[in-house]
Amino acid sequence: MAPSWLLRLGRLNLTNYYTFRDAPLAEISGSLGDLGTLLPLMIALARQDSIDLGSTLVFSGIFNILTGLIFGIPLPVQPMKALASAAISRPEDSSILVVTAAGQLVALAVLFLSITGLLRFAVTAVPVPVVKGIQLGAGLSLVIGAGTSLLQPLHWIHPVLDNRVWATVAFLALVGTQQMKRFPYALCFFVLAVAFAFVAVAKHGDALPGVHLWRPEFVIPSWFVKSPAVFMAIGQLPLTTLNSIIAVSALANDLLPDLPTPSVTSMGLSVALMNLTGSWFGAMPVCHGAGGLAAQFRFGARSGSSVIFLGIIKILLGLFFGKSLISLLAHYPNSILGIMVLAAGLELAKVGYSLNKGAPDLWETSVEQDNDGLEGWERRQRGLTDDERLERWTVMLMTAGALLAFRNDAVGFAAGMLCHWSFALSDRFAKWRESRRSEFSTERDPLLR
């Protein structure tokens, strides 16, 4: 008899096959949903030689295929955002040796947390309102980023192929197709955006993409103690742990309850192995992410077949075009990219609505008897008082608010946990005071003894 893990893998990939067969355009469209995170950071890092674009496309494509096959959900492979932002802000200190070293340091820390069980402990120790707050804050930060970085700088008319008019068209199309679950929105506008990018490249006289065969070059990362890589890794680790592992596992359960939810340990091992392999060839440090999963789900992806398709395309582009794609990707219109990022942010932020109805910590198992007196197990939701609902909303909003205010997941997490503990301490103190009052009343009234 085949091992249970092999049977599970077979079932997942049957689901991948049938899902892609029944709705290929939706899966392909969904695979493009995370471009808003991938393209800007990947292009910026490649242009300053902090990563090798060919290696990044090849290895991230391999990782896409493996995650699709193993997990069976549209799990994204996206840049480590905090690390990439730090590298872009200080290009003089962010050589390919430093950036790959930072990715490996984060990977080693995540590997340690995974094999020691500390990630599993974190899931039980971190309350659901804090996790939801991280997801809400990450979603709103994507919306704000889309507005400030991509859409706000646009003009109404110029340039002709990347302006607010096209952003308005993309937004109206997004709103108009809300109820059309199978409409391949991302695919349609991706094709349009690539066509615009080709025109812009030709207009500016830049080099068009040409055959540039990938030649892997071995890289020895810079690990010494005072390397900027250490500080980049420290800044990235909380984001990877909270948003790329804990939050993405919770989000997968919310969005795709009919598919097996990846455990946080498997998420951690996946992040660690990705960055302990491709980094030796100059590939960009990558992780999974709640925002990317929400984006791919929003644009139609419902199985691992979407990211398997994306992985194949990435590998082909990396093997045959590599660095020649930089000029084309650099002209990808922000008007369309910004609307895709905005939609992804809203999809991620929407998970907050289930905080007080449908959240995992509200389900409980009880023993019920049927009409014949036979006992059976039944799962039902625990009822909440108005005070409990308010407390949970406050914790979630405190987490999201602090994350947005300081643009730091760790600060948002700390604020949410402090808020949660303060409510817990207040509730405990109220119960103690009530018990003391009851004891005092009993001592004073002999009839109650």
Tab-separated table of C-alpha atoms in Angstrom:
chain	number	residue	atom	x	y	z
A	1	MET	CA	0.000	0.000	0.000
A	2	ALA	CA	1.287	3.483	-0.874
A	3	PRO	CA	2.333	5.783	1.991
A	4	SER	CA	-0.293	8.278	3.190
A	5	TRP	CA	1.770	11.281	2.058
A	6	LEU	CA	1.962	9.859	-1.470
A	7	LEU	CA	-1.805	9.310	-1.563
A	8	ARG	CA	-2.346	12.866	-0.331
A	9	LEU	CA	-0.005	14.177	-3.014
A	10	GLY	CA	-1.887	12.225	-5.648
A	11	ARG	CA	-5.260	13.608	-4.531
A	12	LEU	CA	-3.951	17.178	-4.530
A	13	ASN	CA	-2.618	16.892	-8.045
A	14	LEU	CA	-5.815	15.309	-9.307
A	15	THR	CA	-7.515	18.416	-7.942
A	16	ASN	CA	-4.909	20.542	-9.729
A	17	TYR	CA	-5.585	18.726	-13.001
A	18	TYR	CA	-9.381	18.871	-12.867
A	19	THR	CA	-9.415	22.502	-11.728
A	20	PHE	CA	-7.170	23.579	-14.605
A	21	ARG	CA	-9.114	21.450	-17.087
A	22	ASP	CA	-12.454	22.963	-16.062
A	23	ALA	CA	-11.326	26.613	-15.786
A	24	PRO	CA	-7.962	27.155	-17.507
A	25	LEU	CA	-8.408	30.905	-18.102
A	26	ALA	CA	-9.306	31.528	-14.458
A	27	GLU	CA	-6.224	29.623	-13.233
A	28	ILE	CA	-3.929	31.399	-15.708
A	29	SER	CA	-5.423	34.766	-14.771
A	30	GLY	CA	-5.009	34.000	-11.066
A	31	SER	CA	-1.377	33.030	-11.577
A	32	LEU	CA	-0.681	36.633	-12.624
A	33	GLY	CA	-2.322	38.166	-9.558
A	34	ASP	CA	0.897	38.626	-7.593
A	35	LEU	CA	2.736	40.612	-10.281
A	36	GLY	CA	2.168	43.801	-8.321
A	37	THR	CA	4.538	42.577	-5.613
A	38	LEU	CA	6.948	40.674	-7.841
A	39	LEU	CA	7.657	43.051	-10.734
A	40	PRO	CA	8.612	46.337	-9.004
A	41	LEU	CA	11.013	44.751	-6.499
A	42	MET	CA	12.508	42.216	-8.915
A	43	ILE	CA	13.135	44.868	-11.585
A	44	ALA	CA	14.664	47.335	-9.126
A	45	LEU	CA	17.014	44.722	-7.646
A	46	ALA	CA	18.022	43.398	-11.080
A	47	ARG	CA	18.773	46.876	-12.463
A	48	GLN	CA	21.196	47.619	-9.619
A	49	ASP	CA	22.822	44.147	-9.926
A	50	SER	CA	21.681	43.019	-6.488
A	51	ILE	CA	20.283	39.802	-8.006
A	52	ASP	CA	20.660	37.832	-11.216
A	53	LEU	CA	17.399	38.100	-13.162
A	54	GLY	CA	17.887	34.844	-15.073
A	55	SER	CA	18.570	32.848	-11.909
A	56	THR	CA	15.657	34.541	-10.147
A	57	LEU	CA	13.207	33.574	-12.886
A	58	VAL	CA	14.500	29.995	-13.167
A	59	PHE	CA	14.614	29.224	-9.442
A	60	SER	CA	11.404	31.048	-8.519
A	61	GLY	CA	9.760	29.137	-11.370
A	62	ILE	CA	11.021	25.840	-9.939
A	63	PHE	CA	9.739	26.857	-6.507
A	64	ASN	CA	6.346	27.774	-8.010
A	65	ILE	CA	6.037	24.327	-9.566
A	66	LEU	CA	7.100	22.505	-6.395
A	67	THR	CA	4.749	24.466	-4.124
A	68	GLY	CA	1.869	23.880	-6.544
A	69	LEU	CA	2.569	20.135	-6.619
A	70	ILE	CA	3.169	19.727	-2.880
A	71	PHE	CA	0.592	22.087	-1.346
A	72	GLY	CA	-2.075	22.126	-4.062
A	73	ILE	CA	-3.051	25.762	-3.473
A	74	PRO	CA	-2.111	29.006	-5.304
A	75	LEU	CA	0.734	29.693	-2.904
A	76	PRO	CA	2.847	32.620	-4.130
A	77	VAL	CA	6.613	32.842	-4.403
A	78	GLN	CA	7.352	36.518	-3.904
A	79	PRO	CA	10.263	38.753	-2.887
A	80	MET	CA	11.210	39.289	0.739
A	81	LYS	CA	9.756	42.808	0.853
A	82	ALA	CA	11.571	44.303	3.850
A	83	LEU	CA	14.909	42.925	2.669
A	84	ALA	CA	14.334	44.132	-0.892
A	85	SER	CA	13.294	47.586	0.289
A	86	ALA	CA	16.428	47.901	2.398
A	87	ALA	CA	18.601	46.837	-0.547
A	88	ILE	CA	16.917	49.292	-2.918
A	89	SER	CA	17.277	52.188	-0.478
A	90	ARG	CA	21.037	51.568	-0.101
A	91	PRO	CA	22.287	50.225	-3.457
A	92	GLU	CA	25.931	50.988	-2.633
A	93	ASP	CA	25.820	48.442	0.231
A	94	SER	CA	23.631	45.888	-1.528
A	95	SER	CA	25.753	43.827	-3.849
A	96	ILE	CA	24.537	40.425	-4.957
A	97	LEU	CA	26.790	38.870	-2.302
A	98	VAL	CA	25.118	40.862	0.485
A	99	VAL	CA	21.515	40.337	-0.673
A	100	THR	CA	21.898	36.576	-1.085
A	101	ALA	CA	23.611	36.342	2.308
A	102	ALA	CA	20.694	38.161	3.940
A	103	GLY	CA	18.263	35.705	2.370
A	104	GLN	CA	20.279	32.764	3.669
A	105	LEU	CA	20.417	34.201	7.200
A	106	VAL	CA	16.624	34.561	7.262
A	107	ALA	CA	16.331	31.015	5.907
A	108	LEU	CA	18.566	29.605	8.654
A	109	ALA	CA	16.553	31.380	11.356
A	110	VAL	CA	13.254	30.106	9.909
A	111	LEU	CA	14.708	26.597	9.599
A	112	PHE	CA	15.627	26.662	13.295
A	113	LEU	CA	12.127	27.832	14.271
A	114	SER	CA	10.586	25.089	12.125
A	115	ILE	CA	12.593	22.082	13.306
A	116	THR	CA	12.392	23.093	16.986
A	117	GLY	CA	8.609	23.415	16.901
A	118	LEU	CA	8.660	27.087	17.843
A	119	LEU	CA	6.512	27.933	14.824
A	120	ARG	CA	3.811	25.494	16.006
A	121	PHE	CA	3.986	27.076	19.443
A	122	ALA	CA	3.552	30.512	17.878
A	123	VAL	CA	0.289	29.415	16.243
A	124	THR	CA	-1.195	28.430	19.613
A	125	ALA	CA	0.270	31.443	21.427
A	126	VAL	CA	-0.747	34.146	18.944
A	127	PRO	CA	-4.501	34.915	19.226
A	128	VAL	CA	-6.644	34.966	16.088
A	129	PRO	CA	-7.470	38.710	16.365
A	130	VAL	CA	-3.739	39.491	16.135
A	131	VAL	CA	-3.312	37.261	13.061
A	132	LYS	CA	-6.360	38.872	11.456
A	133	GLY	CA	-4.912	42.276	12.327
A	134	ILE	CA	-1.669	41.448	10.539
A	135	GLN	CA	-3.659	40.365	7.478
A	136	LEU	CA	-5.845	43.480	7.607
A	137	GLY	CA	-2.831	45.753	8.044
A	138	ALA	CA	-0.929	44.063	5.212
A	139	GLY	CA	-3.945	44.400	2.924
A	140	LEU	CA	-4.442	48.075	3.699
A	141	SER	CA	-0.723	48.750	3.285
A	142	LEU	CA	-0.950	47.279	-0.224
A	143	VAL	CA	-3.871	49.586	-0.991
A	144	ILE	CA	-1.977	52.613	0.340
A	145	GLY	CA	1.178	51.587	-1.513
A	146	ALA	CA	-0.743	51.203	-4.764
A	147	GLY	CA	-2.146	54.677	-4.373
A	148	THR	CA	0.986	56.515	-3.271
A	149	SER	CA	3.714	54.743	-5.232
A	150	LEU	CA	1.978	53.621	-8.423
A	151	LEU	CA	-1.197	55.613	-9.075
A	152	GLN	CA	-0.772	59.033	-7.465
A	153	PRO	CA	2.327	60.032	-9.518
A	154	LEU	CA	0.436	59.399	-12.780
A	155	HIS	CA	-0.812	62.246	-14.987
A	156	TRP	CA	-4.170	62.326	-16.738
A	157	ILE	CA	-2.977	62.292	-20.349
A	158	HIS	CA	0.791	61.785	-20.582
A	159	PRO	CA	2.325	59.377	-21.248
A	160	VAL	CA	-0.360	58.126	-23.597
A	161	LEU	CA	-0.090	54.455	-22.579
A	162	ASP	CA	0.370	54.900	-18.826
A	163	ASN	CA	-1.864	57.515	-17.222
A	164	ARG	CA	-4.859	57.991	-14.964
A	165	VAL	CA	-7.271	57.372	-17.813
A	166	TRP	CA	-5.966	53.818	-18.203
A	167	ALA	CA	-6.013	53.388	-14.413
A	168	THR	CA	-9.676	54.451	-14.431
A	169	VAL	CA	-10.458	51.997	-17.233
A	170	ALA	CA	-8.721	49.181	-15.335
A	171	PHE	CA	-10.571	50.101	-12.127
A	172	LEU	CA	-13.996	50.236	-13.813
A	173	ALA	CA	-13.320	46.876	-15.447
A	174	LEU	CA	-12.320	45.465	-12.045
A	175	VAL	CA	-15.529	46.715	-10.423
A	176	GLY	CA	-17.684	45.664	-13.358
A	177	THR	CA	-16.425	42.069	-13.264
A	178	GLN	CA	-16.751	41.601	-9.487
A	179	GLN	CA	-19.559	39.074	-9.847
A	180	MET	CA	-18.024	37.379	-12.892
A	181	LYS	CA	-15.933	34.839	-10.987
A	182	ARG	CA	-14.537	33.176	-14.124
A	183	PHE	CA	-13.640	36.363	-15.997
A	184	PRO	CA	-9.825	36.341	-16.563
A	185	TYR	CA	-9.312	39.973	-15.542
A	186	ALA	CA	-5.601	39.686	-14.704
A	187	LEU	CA	-4.843	37.789	-17.914
A	188	CYS	CA	-6.615	40.341	-20.126
A	189	PHE	CA	-4.951	43.344	-18.572
A	190	PHE	CA	-1.572	41.607	-18.384
A	191	VAL	CA	-1.639	41.058	-22.164
A	192	LEU	CA	-2.653	44.697	-22.638
A	193	ALA	CA	0.103	45.910	-20.295
A	194	VAL	CA	2.800	43.853	-22.056
A	195	ALA	CA	1.676	45.271	-25.413
A	196	PHE	CA	1.944	48.788	-23.974
A	197	ALA	CA	5.400	47.951	-22.592
A	198	PHE	CA	6.628	46.796	-26.022
A	199	VAL	CA	5.413	50.043	-27.575
A	200	ALA	CA	7.110	52.087	-24.835
A	201	VAL	CA	10.412	50.220	-25.279
A	202	ALA	CA	10.373	50.837	-29.030
A	203	LYS	CA	9.439	54.496	-28.528
A	204	HIS	CA	12.323	55.126	-26.095
A	205	GLY	CA	14.796	53.272	-28.281
A	206	ASP	CA	15.624	50.692	-25.598
A	207	ALA	CA	16.702	47.178	-26.468
A	208	LEU	CA	13.861	44.755	-27.077
A	209	PRO	CA	14.044	41.336	-25.405
A	210	GLY	CA	16.204	38.868	-27.289
A	211	VAL	CA	17.600	35.395	-26.820
A	212	HIS	CA	19.949	35.433	-23.843
A	213	LEU	CA	20.638	31.884	-22.684
A	214	TRP	CA	20.944	31.464	-18.928
A	215	ARG	CA	24.430	30.601	-17.742
A	216	PRO	CA	24.384	29.831	-14.028
A	217	GLU	CA	27.168	31.486	-12.066
A	218	PHE	CA	28.073	30.357	-8.576
A	219	VAL	CA	27.908	33.060	-5.901
A	220	ILE	CA	29.570	32.990	-2.465
A	221	PRO	CA	27.434	35.190	-0.167
A	222	SER	CA	29.013	37.663	2.262
A	223	TRP	CA	28.214	36.448	5.791
A	224	PHE	CA	30.702	38.325	7.985
A	225	VAL	CA	29.299	39.776	11.205
A	226	LYS	CA	29.368	43.464	10.260
A	227	SER	CA	27.914	42.860	6.813
A	228	PRO	CA	24.743	44.832	5.951
A	229	ALA	CA	23.222	41.409	5.330
A	230	VAL	CA	22.830	40.893	9.089
A	231	PHE	CA	20.730	44.035	9.512
A	232	MET	CA	18.678	43.241	6.400
A	233	ALA	CA	17.933	39.772	7.794
A	234	ILE	CA	16.934	41.140	11.214
A	235	GLY	CA	14.461	43.519	9.561
A	236	GLN	CA	12.998	40.767	7.368
A	237	LEU	CA	12.632	37.951	9.934
A	238	PRO	CA	9.483	39.240	11.732
A	239	LEU	CA	7.755	39.873	8.396
A	240	THR	CA	8.617	36.400	7.107
A	241	THR	CA	7.503	34.680	10.302
A	242	LEU	CA	4.250	36.586	10.736
A	243	ASN	CA	3.043	37.346	7.209
A	244	SER	CA	4.727	34.657	5.108
A	245	ILE	CA	4.175	31.717	7.421
A	246	ILE	CA	1.589	32.202	10.185
A	247	ALA	CA	-0.758	34.583	8.344
A	248	VAL	CA	-0.581	32.744	5.016
A	249	SER	CA	-1.473	29.435	6.686
A	250	ALA	CA	-4.477	31.048	8.366
A	251	LEU	CA	-5.526	32.753	5.124
A	252	ALA	CA	-5.350	29.497	3.170
A	253	ASN	CA	-7.802	28.006	5.652
A	254	ASP	CA	-10.136	30.994	5.213
A	255	LEU	CA	-10.048	31.193	1.410
A	256	LEU	CA	-9.757	27.499	0.526
A	257	PRO	CA	-11.427	25.506	3.319
A	258	ASP	CA	-12.052	22.521	1.016
A	259	LEU	CA	-8.316	21.979	0.429
A	260	PRO	CA	-5.766	20.793	3.027
A	261	THR	CA	-4.296	23.792	4.844
A	262	PRO	CA	-0.471	23.845	4.858
A	263	SER	CA	0.949	23.739	8.381
A	264	VAL	CA	3.184	26.526	9.604
A	265	THR	CA	6.042	24.049	9.915
A	266	SER	CA	5.760	23.060	6.247
A	267	MET	CA	5.561	26.760	5.307
A	268	GLY	CA	8.708	27.457	7.315
A	269	LEU	CA	10.619	24.556	5.772
A	270	SER	CA	9.531	25.691	2.325
A	271	VAL	CA	10.824	29.244	2.878
A	272	ALA	CA	14.086	27.924	4.327
A	273	LEU	CA	14.787	25.460	1.503
A	274	MET	CA	13.971	27.978	-1.233
A	275	ASN	CA	16.548	30.442	0.082
A	276	LEU	CA	19.210	27.867	0.868
A	277	THR	CA	19.276	26.682	-2.750
A	278	GLY	CA	18.680	29.405	-5.338
A	279	SER	CA	20.746	31.995	-3.449
A	280	TRP	CA	23.964	30.169	-4.410
A	281	PHE	CA	23.300	31.278	-7.982
A	282	GLY	CA	22.290	34.874	-7.284
A	283	ALA	CA	18.533	34.299	-7.153
A	284	MET	CA	16.400	36.822	-5.301
A	285	PRO	CA	15.491	35.993	-1.655
A	286	VAL	CA	11.876	34.822	-1.690
A	287	CYS	CA	9.100	33.783	0.650
A	288	HIS	CA	5.386	33.075	0.586
A	289	GLY	CA	2.909	35.776	1.535
A	290	ALA	CA	-0.677	36.376	2.547
A	291	GLY	CA	-0.979	39.267	0.094
A	292	GLY	CA	0.136	37.144	-2.839
A	293	LEU	CA	-2.259	34.326	-1.953
A	294	ALA	CA	-5.140	36.811	-1.665
A	295	ALA	CA	-4.179	38.361	-5.018
A	296	GLN	CA	-4.040	35.065	-6.887
A	297	PHE	CA	-7.320	33.956	-5.324
A	298	ARG	CA	-8.953	37.286	-6.212
A	299	PHE	CA	-8.097	36.908	-9.892
A	300	GLY	CA	-9.326	33.342	-10.234
A	301	ALA	CA	-6.741	30.858	-8.897
A	302	ARG	CA	-8.276	27.995	-6.917
A	303	SER	CA	-5.578	25.303	-7.016
A	304	GLY	CA	-1.865	24.708	-7.344
A	305	SER	CA	-2.198	24.421	-11.123
A	306	SER	CA	-2.115	28.227	-11.372
A	307	VAL	CA	1.355	28.558	-9.866
A	308	ILE	CA	2.582	25.471	-11.725
A	309	PHE	CA	1.657	27.241	-14.977
A	310	LEU	CA	3.359	30.431	-13.779
A	311	GLY	CA	6.474	28.457	-12.823
A	312	ILE	CA	6.767	26.946	-16.292
A	313	ILE	CA	6.531	30.398	-17.901
A	314	LYS	CA	9.156	31.802	-15.506
A	315	ILE	CA	11.591	28.986	-16.232
A	316	LEU	CA	11.241	29.433	-19.991
A	317	LEU	CA	11.730	33.205	-19.713
A	318	GLY	CA	14.738	32.779	-17.437
A	319	LEU	CA	16.393	30.114	-19.564
A	320	PHE	CA	16.010	31.868	-22.913
A	321	PHE	CA	15.707	35.606	-22.217
A	322	GLY	CA	17.047	36.404	-18.732
A	323	LYS	CA	18.536	39.882	-18.402
A	324	SER	CA	17.202	41.015	-21.768
A	325	LEU	CA	13.740	41.301	-20.159
A	326	ILE	CA	14.746	44.124	-17.800
A	327	SER	CA	13.962	46.978	-20.205
A	328	LEU	CA	10.560	45.506	-21.103
A	329	LEU	CA	9.551	44.905	-17.485
A	330	ALA	CA	10.742	48.380	-16.511
A	331	HIS	CA	8.158	49.871	-18.912
A	332	TYR	CA	5.259	47.798	-17.542
A	333	PRO	CA	2.510	50.446	-17.014
A	334	ASN	CA	1.983	51.495	-13.407
A	335	SER	CA	-1.642	52.384	-14.166
A	336	ILE	CA	-2.564	48.718	-14.630
A	337	LEU	CA	-0.111	47.382	-12.063
A	338	GLY	CA	-1.470	49.757	-9.410
A	339	ILE	CA	-5.072	48.610	-9.849
A	340	MET	CA	-3.989	44.962	-9.554
A	341	VAL	CA	-2.143	45.735	-6.320
A	342	LEU	CA	-5.166	47.636	-5.002
A	343	ALA	CA	-7.458	44.669	-5.739
A	344	ALA	CA	-5.045	42.299	-4.004
A	345	GLY	CA	-4.925	44.517	-0.927
A	346	LEU	CA	-8.703	44.678	-0.672
A	347	GLU	CA	-8.971	40.876	-1.010
A	348	LEU	CA	-6.501	40.407	1.842
A	349	ALA	CA	-8.137	43.044	4.054
A	350	LYS	CA	-11.555	41.399	3.607
A	351	VAL	CA	-10.561	38.429	5.776
A	352	GLY	CA	-11.138	40.625	8.819
A	353	TYR	CA	-14.912	40.282	8.389
A	354	SER	CA	-14.809	36.690	9.709
A	355	LEU	CA	-13.192	37.666	13.011
A	356	ASN	CA	-16.382	37.281	15.068
A	357	LYS	CA	-18.152	34.802	12.812
A	358	GLY	CA	-16.294	31.863	11.323
A	359	ALA	CA	-12.860	32.420	12.875
A	360	PRO	CA	-10.996	29.180	13.744
A	361	ASP	CA	-10.925	29.852	17.500
A	362	LEU	CA	-14.724	30.118	17.667
A	363	TRP	CA	-15.392	26.534	16.631
A	364	GLU	CA	-15.952	24.023	19.405
A	365	THR	CA	-16.890	20.351	19.513
A	366	SER	CA	-19.802	19.155	21.599
A	367	VAL	CA	-21.532	15.824	22.236
A	368	GLU	CA	-25.112	15.732	20.996
A	369	GLN	CA	-27.835	13.078	21.323
A	370	ASP	CA	-30.207	12.261	18.489
A	371	ASN	CA	-33.841	11.184	18.846
A	372	ASP	CA	-32.768	7.567	19.475
A	373	GLY	CA	-30.510	8.563	22.347
A	374	LEU	CA	-27.308	7.939	20.393
A	375	GLU	CA	-24.414	10.283	21.012
A	376	GLY	CA	-22.500	12.001	18.218
A	377	TRP	CA	-19.957	14.756	17.774
A	378	GLU	CA	-21.002	18.099	16.411
A	379	ARG	CA	-18.942	21.224	15.636
A	380	ARG	CA	-20.614	24.511	16.314
A	381	GLN	CA	-19.591	28.101	16.782
A	382	ARG	CA	-19.210	29.548	20.242
A	383	GLY	CA	-21.417	32.547	20.900
A	384	LEU	CA	-19.787	35.850	21.807
A	385	THR	CA	-21.034	38.588	24.084
A	386	ASP	CA	-21.030	42.185	22.877
A	387	ASP	CA	-18.013	42.908	25.098
A	388	GLU	CA	-16.085	39.981	23.625
A	389	ARG	CA	-16.853	41.116	20.077
A	390	LEU	CA	-15.657	44.629	20.887
A	391	GLU	CA	-12.469	43.337	22.510
A	392	ARG	CA	-11.617	41.173	19.491
A	393	TRP	CA	-12.269	44.034	17.053
A	394	THR	CA	-10.134	46.361	19.159
A	395	VAL	CA	-7.203	43.932	19.196
A	396	MET	CA	-7.429	43.427	15.429
A	397	LEU	CA	-7.637	47.162	14.730
A	398	MET	CA	-4.798	47.933	17.154
A	399	THR	CA	-2.586	45.414	15.348
A	400	ALA	CA	-3.478	46.743	11.906
A	401	GLY	CA	-3.211	50.384	12.999
A	402	ALA	CA	0.235	50.011	14.530
A	403	LEU	CA	1.441	48.046	11.494
A	404	LEU	CA	0.278	50.840	9.197
A	405	ALA	CA	1.527	53.658	11.395
A	406	PHE	CA	5.060	52.288	11.741
A	407	ARG	CA	5.111	50.260	8.495
A	408	ASN	CA	6.449	47.336	10.465
A	409	ASP	CA	4.808	43.954	11.078
A	410	ALA	CA	6.758	43.405	14.287
A	411	VAL	CA	5.479	46.660	15.799
A	412	GLY	CA	1.916	45.777	14.790
A	413	PHE	CA	2.318	42.318	16.320
A	414	ALA	CA	3.693	43.741	19.580
A	415	ALA	CA	0.888	46.312	19.829
A	416	GLY	CA	-1.761	43.670	19.173
A	417	MET	CA	-0.330	41.274	21.759
A	418	LEU	CA	-0.104	44.027	24.401
A	419	CYS	CA	-3.717	44.980	23.707
A	420	HIS	CA	-4.798	41.323	23.949
A	421	TRP	CA	-2.921	40.810	27.219
A	422	SER	CA	-4.354	43.996	28.709
A	423	PHE	CA	-7.897	42.778	27.996
A	424	ALA	CA	-7.071	39.337	29.413
A	425	LEU	CA	-5.594	40.900	32.562
A	426	SER	CA	-8.586	43.199	32.952
A	427	ASP	CA	-11.008	40.271	32.602
A	428	ARG	CA	-9.059	38.238	35.141
A	429	PHE	CA	-9.018	41.144	37.579
A	430	ALA	CA	-12.787	41.648	37.150
A	431	LYS	CA	-13.439	37.953	37.899
A	432	TRP	CA	-11.161	38.081	40.960
A	433	ARG	CA	-12.931	41.194	42.256
A	434	GLU	CA	-16.319	39.547	41.725
A	435	SER	CA	-15.224	36.426	43.608
A	436	ARG	CA	-13.866	38.523	46.493
A	437	ARG	CA	-17.116	40.494	46.630
A	438	SER	CA	-19.077	37.232	46.761
A	439	GLU	CA	-16.879	35.881	49.571
A	440	PHE	CA	-17.246	39.128	51.532
A	441	SER	CA	-21.051	39.013	51.187
A	442	THR	CA	-21.100	35.418	52.412
A	443	GLU	CA	-19.012	36.259	55.472
A	444	ARG	CA	-21.281	39.174	56.422
A	445	ASP	CA	-24.605	37.371	55.941
A	446	PRO	CA	-24.897	34.212	58.038
A	447	LEU	CA	-27.889	32.994	55.964
A	448	LEU	CA	-25.604	32.630	52.936
A	449	ARG	CA	-23.123	30.390	54.719
